[in-house]
Short mmCIF file of C-alpha atoms and ligand atoms in Angstrom, two decimals:
data_model
loop_
_atom_site.label_atom_id
_atom_site.label_comp_id
_atom_site.label_asym_id
_atom_site.label_seq_id
_atom_site.Cartn_x
_atom_site.Cartn_y
_atom_site.Cartn_z
CA MET A 105 0.00 0.00 0.00
CA THR A 106 1.36 3.37 -0.95
CA GLU A 107 -0.25 6.42 0.54
CA GLY A 108 0.98 9.78 1.77
CA THR A 109 3.67 11.99 0.33
CA PRO A 110 7.36 11.15 -0.06
CA MET A 111 9.64 12.37 2.72
CA THR A 112 13.34 13.17 2.92
CA ASP A 113 15.66 10.84 4.85
CA GLU A 114 15.66 13.39 7.65
CA GLU A 115 11.86 13.48 7.81
CA LEU A 116 11.72 9.69 7.94
CA HIS A 117 14.02 9.74 10.97
CA GLU A 118 11.95 12.51 12.57
CA LEU A 119 8.84 10.36 12.13
CA ALA A 120 10.71 7.38 13.62
CA ASP A 121 11.69 9.46 16.66
CA LYS A 122 8.08 10.60 17.03
CA GLN A 123 6.77 7.04 16.86
CA ALA A 124 9.39 5.85 19.35
CA ALA A 125 8.43 8.70 21.72
CA LEU A 126 4.88 7.29 21.87
CA GLY A 127 6.35 4.48 23.92
CA GLU A 128 4.37 1.30 24.36
CA VAL A 129 0.94 1.53 22.73
CA ARG A 130 -1.67 -1.03 23.77
CA GLY A 131 -3.70 -2.72 21.04
CA ALA A 132 -7.11 -4.36 21.20
CA PRO A 133 -7.34 -7.62 23.18
CA ALA A 134 -7.20 -10.85 21.17
CA PRO A 135 -10.52 -11.64 19.44
CA ASP A 136 -10.51 -15.15 20.93
CA PRO A 137 -9.26 -16.46 24.25
CA VAL A 138 -6.42 -18.99 24.37
CA ASN A 139 -8.19 -22.19 23.33
CA ALA A 140 -7.59 -25.93 22.98
CA PRO A 141 -8.57 -26.34 19.29
CA MET A 142 -6.04 -23.74 18.15
CA ILE A 143 -3.33 -25.27 20.33
CA ARG A 144 -4.13 -28.73 18.95
CA HIS A 145 -3.85 -27.50 15.32
CA TRP A 146 -0.64 -25.66 16.05
CA LEU A 147 0.98 -28.70 17.73
CA ALA A 148 -0.02 -30.87 14.76
CA ALA A 149 1.37 -28.35 12.27
CA MET A 150 4.65 -28.14 14.18
CA GLY A 151 4.86 -31.90 14.70
CA ASP A 152 5.02 -31.40 18.47
CA ALA A 153 3.62 -34.50 20.18
CA ASN A 154 4.22 -33.27 23.75
CA PRO A 155 0.93 -33.83 25.63
CA ALA A 156 1.94 -31.52 28.49
CA TYR A 157 0.36 -28.35 27.03
CA LEU A 158 -3.20 -29.60 26.72
CA ASP A 159 -2.88 -31.73 29.90
CA LYS A 160 -1.87 -28.67 31.89
CA GLY A 161 -4.17 -26.29 29.99
CA VAL A 162 -1.46 -23.95 28.74
CA ALA A 163 -0.33 -22.76 25.31
CA PRO A 164 3.13 -23.39 23.84
CA PRO A 165 5.02 -20.12 24.44
CA ALA A 166 5.99 -19.78 20.74
CA MET A 167 2.25 -19.37 19.98
CA ALA A 168 2.25 -15.87 21.55
CA GLN A 169 1.74 -14.08 18.25
CA VAL A 170 -0.97 -16.52 17.14
CA TRP A 171 -3.59 -15.13 19.52
CA THR A 172 -3.44 -11.55 18.27
CA MET A 173 -2.82 -12.09 14.55
CA GLN A 174 -5.09 -9.80 12.57
CA GLY A 175 -6.13 -12.46 10.06
CA LEU A 176 -6.64 -12.10 6.33
CA SER A 177 -9.45 -9.53 6.49
CA GLY A 178 -7.47 -7.16 8.70
CA GLN A 179 -10.78 -6.08 10.21
CA GLY A 180 -10.73 -4.76 13.73
CA LYS A 181 -7.00 -4.10 13.59
CA ASP A 182 -6.06 -0.94 15.42
CA ARG A 183 -3.13 1.15 14.27
CA SER A 184 0.14 0.57 16.06
CA PRO A 185 3.12 2.97 16.11
CA VAL A 186 4.67 0.75 13.41
CA ASP A 187 1.93 1.34 10.83
CA ASP A 188 2.62 5.04 10.20
CA MET A 189 6.29 4.25 9.76
CA MET A 190 5.54 1.48 7.26
CA THR A 191 3.14 3.73 5.34
CA ALA A 192 5.80 6.45 5.10
CA LEU A 193 8.47 3.99 3.93
CA ASN A 194 6.09 2.62 1.28
CA ALA A 195 5.35 6.16 0.07
CA ASN A 196 9.10 6.66 -0.36
CA GLY A 197 9.37 3.63 -2.62
CA TYR A 198 10.67 1.24 0.05
CA THR A 199 7.93 -1.22 -0.76
CA GLY A 200 9.95 -4.43 -0.45
CA VAL A 201 9.98 -6.13 2.93
CA VAL A 202 12.01 -8.93 4.41
CA ALA A 203 12.16 -9.92 8.06
CA THR A 204 15.73 -10.05 9.36
CA ASN A 205 15.47 -10.58 13.12
CA CYS A 206 12.96 -12.10 15.51
CA GLU A 207 13.85 -12.61 19.15
CA GLN A 208 11.26 -13.85 21.62
CA ALA A 209 11.32 -14.03 25.41
CA TYR A 210 8.78 -15.94 27.48
CA HIS A 211 7.76 -14.92 30.99
CA ARG A 212 5.11 -17.49 31.74
CA TYR A 213 2.62 -19.82 30.02
CA ALA A 214 -0.59 -18.37 28.63
CA ARG A 215 -3.52 -20.29 30.14
CA LEU A 216 -6.66 -21.64 28.46
CA GLY A 217 -9.43 -19.03 28.58
CA GLU A 218 -7.02 -16.14 28.97
CA ARG A 219 -7.33 -13.23 26.53
CA LEU A 220 -3.97 -11.72 25.57
CA THR A 221 -3.48 -8.04 24.77
CA PRO A 222 -0.57 -6.89 22.59
CA ALA A 223 1.36 -3.69 23.15
CA THR A 224 3.71 -2.32 20.49
CA ARG A 225 6.70 -0.05 20.88
CA PHE A 226 8.55 1.32 17.87
CA SER A 227 12.21 1.27 18.82
CA ASP A 228 14.51 2.09 15.93
CA LEU A 229 14.93 3.13 12.31
CA ALA A 230 18.37 2.69 10.71
CA GLY A 231 19.25 3.78 7.20
CA PRO A 232 19.19 4.37 4.37
CA LYS A 233 21.60 1.49 3.85
CA ARG A 234 22.77 -0.23 0.69
CA THR A 235 21.94 -3.95 0.81
CA ALA A 236 22.03 -6.81 -1.68
CA LEU A 237 18.27 -6.38 -2.16
CA GLY A 238 18.48 -2.65 -2.74
CA VAL A 239 18.70 0.53 -0.66
CA GLY A 240 16.53 0.32 2.43
CA TYR A 241 15.80 1.01 6.08
CA PHE A 242 15.93 -1.42 8.99
CA ALA A 243 12.90 -0.85 11.23
CA THR A 244 12.76 -2.45 14.68
CA TRP A 245 9.86 -2.75 17.07
CA ASN A 246 8.92 -4.68 20.19
CA VAL A 247 5.66 -6.36 21.05
CA THR A 248 4.72 -7.46 24.55
CA TRP A 249 1.70 -9.68 25.19
CA TYR A 250 -0.08 -9.11 28.48
CA GLY A 251 -2.26 -11.68 30.23
CA ASP A 252 -5.49 -11.31 32.17
CA ASP A 253 -3.42 -10.36 35.22
CA ASP A 254 -1.91 -7.46 33.22
CA GLN A 255 1.51 -9.08 33.54
CA PRO A 256 3.74 -9.76 30.49
CA VAL A 257 3.39 -13.28 29.14
CA ALA A 258 5.82 -12.98 26.19
CA GLU A 259 7.89 -10.39 24.36
CA MET A 260 9.22 -10.15 20.85
CA LEU A 261 11.75 -7.99 19.07
CA PHE A 262 11.02 -7.80 15.35
CA ARG A 263 13.23 -6.20 12.69
CA VAL A 264 12.48 -5.85 8.99
CA LEU A 265 14.39 -4.45 6.05
CA LYS A 266 12.14 -2.18 4.01
CA PHE A 267 13.91 -1.86 0.67
CA ARG A 268 13.43 -0.22 -2.70
CA PRO A 269 13.04 -3.03 -5.25
CA PRO A 270 14.93 -2.56 -8.53
CA ARG A 271 12.80 -1.11 -11.31
CA LYS A 272 11.51 -3.55 -13.91
CA THR A 273 13.39 -1.69 -16.65
CA GLU A 274 16.66 -2.21 -14.75
CA GLN A 275 16.17 -5.96 -14.91
CA LYS A 276 17.73 -7.39 -18.07
CA ALA A 277 15.44 -9.54 -20.17
CA GLU A 278 16.71 -13.09 -20.37
CA PRO A 279 17.45 -14.10 -23.96
CA TYR A 280 16.21 -17.43 -25.27
CA PRO A 281 18.90 -19.82 -24.03
CA LEU A 282 19.27 -21.98 -27.14
CA ARG A 283 20.74 -20.06 -30.03
CA PRO A 284 21.50 -21.45 -33.48
CA ALA A 285 25.12 -21.54 -34.56
CA VAL A 286 25.39 -18.91 -37.27
CA ASN A 287 28.46 -19.23 -39.46
CA GLN A 288 29.67 -18.35 -42.94
CA ASP A 289 27.65 -21.22 -44.43
CA THR A 290 24.38 -20.58 -42.59
CA ALA A 291 24.30 -16.75 -42.27
CA PHE A 292 22.16 -16.39 -45.45
CA PHE A 293 19.53 -18.73 -43.96
CA TRP A 294 19.15 -16.75 -40.71
CA GLU A 295 19.18 -13.46 -42.59
CA GLY A 296 16.27 -14.86 -44.61
CA VAL A 297 14.38 -15.85 -41.47
CA ARG A 298 14.72 -12.30 -40.14
CA ASN A 299 13.20 -11.10 -43.43
CA GLY A 300 10.39 -13.65 -43.45
CA GLU A 301 12.01 -15.77 -46.17
CA LEU A 302 12.72 -19.48 -46.08
CA ARG A 303 15.97 -19.67 -48.05
CA VAL A 304 17.31 -22.94 -49.40
CA GLN A 305 20.91 -23.20 -50.51
CA THR A 306 21.56 -23.94 -54.17
CA CYS A 307 24.66 -24.78 -56.09
CA ALA A 308 25.51 -21.89 -58.43
CA ASP A 309 26.96 -24.31 -60.94
CA CYS A 310 24.70 -27.39 -61.19
CA GLY A 311 21.63 -25.87 -59.52
CA LEU A 312 21.19 -28.60 -56.87
CA LEU A 313 19.12 -27.56 -53.82
CA ARG A 314 20.46 -28.67 -50.45
CA HIS A 315 19.64 -28.33 -46.80
CA PRO A 316 21.18 -28.00 -44.26
CA PRO A 317 23.60 -25.57 -45.87
CA GLY A 318 27.25 -26.48 -46.34
CA PRO A 319 30.39 -25.22 -48.04
CA LEU A 320 30.51 -27.71 -50.92
CA CYS A 321 28.06 -29.12 -53.46
CA PRO A 322 27.80 -32.88 -52.87
CA HIS A 323 26.93 -33.40 -56.55
CA CYS A 324 29.53 -31.36 -58.48
CA ARG A 325 31.84 -30.30 -55.60
CA SER A 326 31.46 -26.67 -56.51
CA THR A 327 31.98 -24.06 -53.80
CA ASN A 328 29.91 -21.50 -55.69
CA LEU A 329 26.80 -20.94 -53.66
CA SER A 330 23.46 -19.31 -54.13
CA TYR A 331 19.99 -19.73 -52.69
CA THR A 332 16.37 -19.86 -53.66
CA VAL A 333 13.39 -18.71 -51.60
CA ALA A 334 11.07 -21.59 -50.81
CA SER A 335 7.29 -21.26 -50.97
CA GLY A 336 6.98 -21.88 -47.23
CA GLU A 337 4.76 -24.88 -47.69
CA GLY A 338 5.57 -28.43 -46.73
CA THR A 339 4.33 -31.79 -45.54
CA LEU A 340 5.29 -33.58 -42.36
CA TYR A 341 7.73 -36.37 -43.21
CA SER A 342 8.48 -37.52 -39.64
CA TYR A 343 8.32 -36.21 -36.09
CA VAL A 344 8.97 -36.84 -32.40
CA VAL A 345 7.14 -35.49 -29.35
CA HIS A 346 9.69 -34.26 -26.85
CA HIS A 347 8.60 -34.84 -23.25
CA HIS A 348 11.91 -35.15 -21.44
CA PRO A 349 14.50 -33.85 -20.59
CA PRO A 350 13.45 -30.25 -19.91
CA VAL A 351 14.74 -27.70 -22.43
CA PRO A 352 15.64 -24.22 -21.17
CA GLY A 353 13.13 -21.66 -22.39
CA ARG A 354 10.68 -24.25 -23.72
CA GLU A 355 7.57 -25.86 -22.30
CA THR A 356 7.24 -29.60 -22.78
CA PRO A 357 5.82 -31.47 -24.56
CA PHE A 358 6.69 -30.01 -27.95
CA VAL A 359 6.88 -31.50 -31.42
CA VAL A 360 10.02 -31.62 -33.55
CA GLY A 361 9.24 -32.42 -37.16
CA VAL A 362 11.10 -33.18 -40.37
CA VAL A 363 9.25 -31.25 -43.04
CA GLU A 364 9.48 -32.11 -46.72
CA LEU A 365 9.40 -29.07 -48.97
CA PRO A 366 7.93 -29.25 -52.48
CA GLU A 367 11.25 -27.79 -53.65
CA GLY A 368 12.83 -31.17 -52.81
CA VAL A 369 14.67 -30.80 -49.51
CA ARG A 370 13.73 -31.63 -45.90
CA ILE A 371 14.08 -29.24 -42.98
CA VAL A 372 13.85 -29.77 -39.22
CA GLY A 373 11.60 -27.53 -37.17
CA ASN A 374 9.00 -27.39 -34.42
CA VAL A 375 5.38 -28.13 -35.30
CA VAL A 376 3.25 -25.55 -33.48
CA ASP A 377 -0.39 -24.45 -33.14
CA CYS A 378 -1.39 -28.12 -33.01
CA PRO A 379 -1.78 -30.45 -29.99
CA PRO A 380 0.89 -33.20 -30.17
CA GLU A 381 -1.79 -35.91 -30.34
CA GLU A 382 -3.20 -34.33 -33.52
CA VAL A 383 0.13 -34.21 -35.32
CA ASP A 384 0.12 -36.67 -38.19
CA ILE A 385 2.66 -37.75 -40.79
CA GLY A 386 1.72 -36.33 -44.19
CA MET A 387 -0.14 -33.34 -42.76
CA SER A 388 0.11 -30.08 -44.70
CA LEU A 389 2.15 -27.37 -42.99
CA ARG A 390 3.10 -23.78 -43.54
CA VAL A 391 6.13 -22.00 -42.16
CA THR A 392 5.59 -19.42 -39.43
CA TYR A 393 8.22 -17.13 -37.92
CA ARG A 394 8.24 -17.07 -34.12
CA PRO A 395 10.21 -14.50 -32.09
CA MET A 396 12.03 -16.24 -29.19
CA ASP A 397 13.40 -13.00 -27.70
CA ASP A 398 14.14 -9.51 -29.05
CA GLN A 399 16.90 -10.83 -31.35
CA LEU A 400 16.11 -14.38 -32.35
CA ILE A 401 13.35 -15.55 -34.67
CA LEU A 402 12.92 -19.28 -35.42
CA PRO A 403 11.06 -20.74 -38.38
CA MET A 404 8.39 -23.21 -37.20
CA TRP A 405 5.60 -25.13 -38.85
CA ALA A 406 1.88 -24.76 -38.33
CA PRO A 407 -1.00 -26.78 -39.86
CA ARG A 408 -2.07 -25.29 -43.16
CA GLU A 409 -5.71 -24.22 -43.27
CA PRO A 410 -7.71 -26.52 -45.63
ZN1 ZN B 216 26.55 -28.45 -57.72
#
């Protein structure tokens, strides 16, 4: 939640001093008394099989905070000296939060039927400090839980780092992890893909089409190269459905097909826009150009509309 106006570092410390000067501020009593069902659930969740708590009618001391938690709705929560400080930090862009310290001290057991009352004291604001998460402030407060006899049952020191998360634009976009090897022989192919052309290498001497590209014509051994632009149509010659292992940047399963072009060569590519179970050998396909990140486009194959 961000509300209020941004403050200077000095004003934040002034507010912290003001909140600390309030001293211990009592909150509303717990909505429910210390009770057996809650203790039973807590012991089960913690894997604590000690029967002593319910036998003696007392709560495990580490449950102190449980009784006065505000719950999901947050209804009926009264403002503590910490809230204004948190609001001000949020308004200054320190919206990230991570708890760094929690120290508890127990004075006595809370008894069944007892209604605890929390009291909060804001104790310290330190910062701004540069941390691995970003620049932020360490805010520390203390909570004491009082029993029906108005005596402290438990105390807690709590410290959080309120930090300014890095802006989205400062985070570098991850490129698609699998990049084709582009070399002297294949550069023309990838240049074509960027231009929406499916280029097939040809021999400049005998005219033979070949794919994948290479430096030498297997028919006449010429090194004179050229290319032709394919129609972009093809039929599925063979395929596999890849389930495992995981491939970085891809969701499994995906289909890898060998596509036969009417020009006379075969080309490997993903079959997309079609559930794997509907992929069928002989199906008519059309090339489609899919951006994988802001630099790489891959040619893939989608079912051709009838
Ligand atoms: Zn040739």
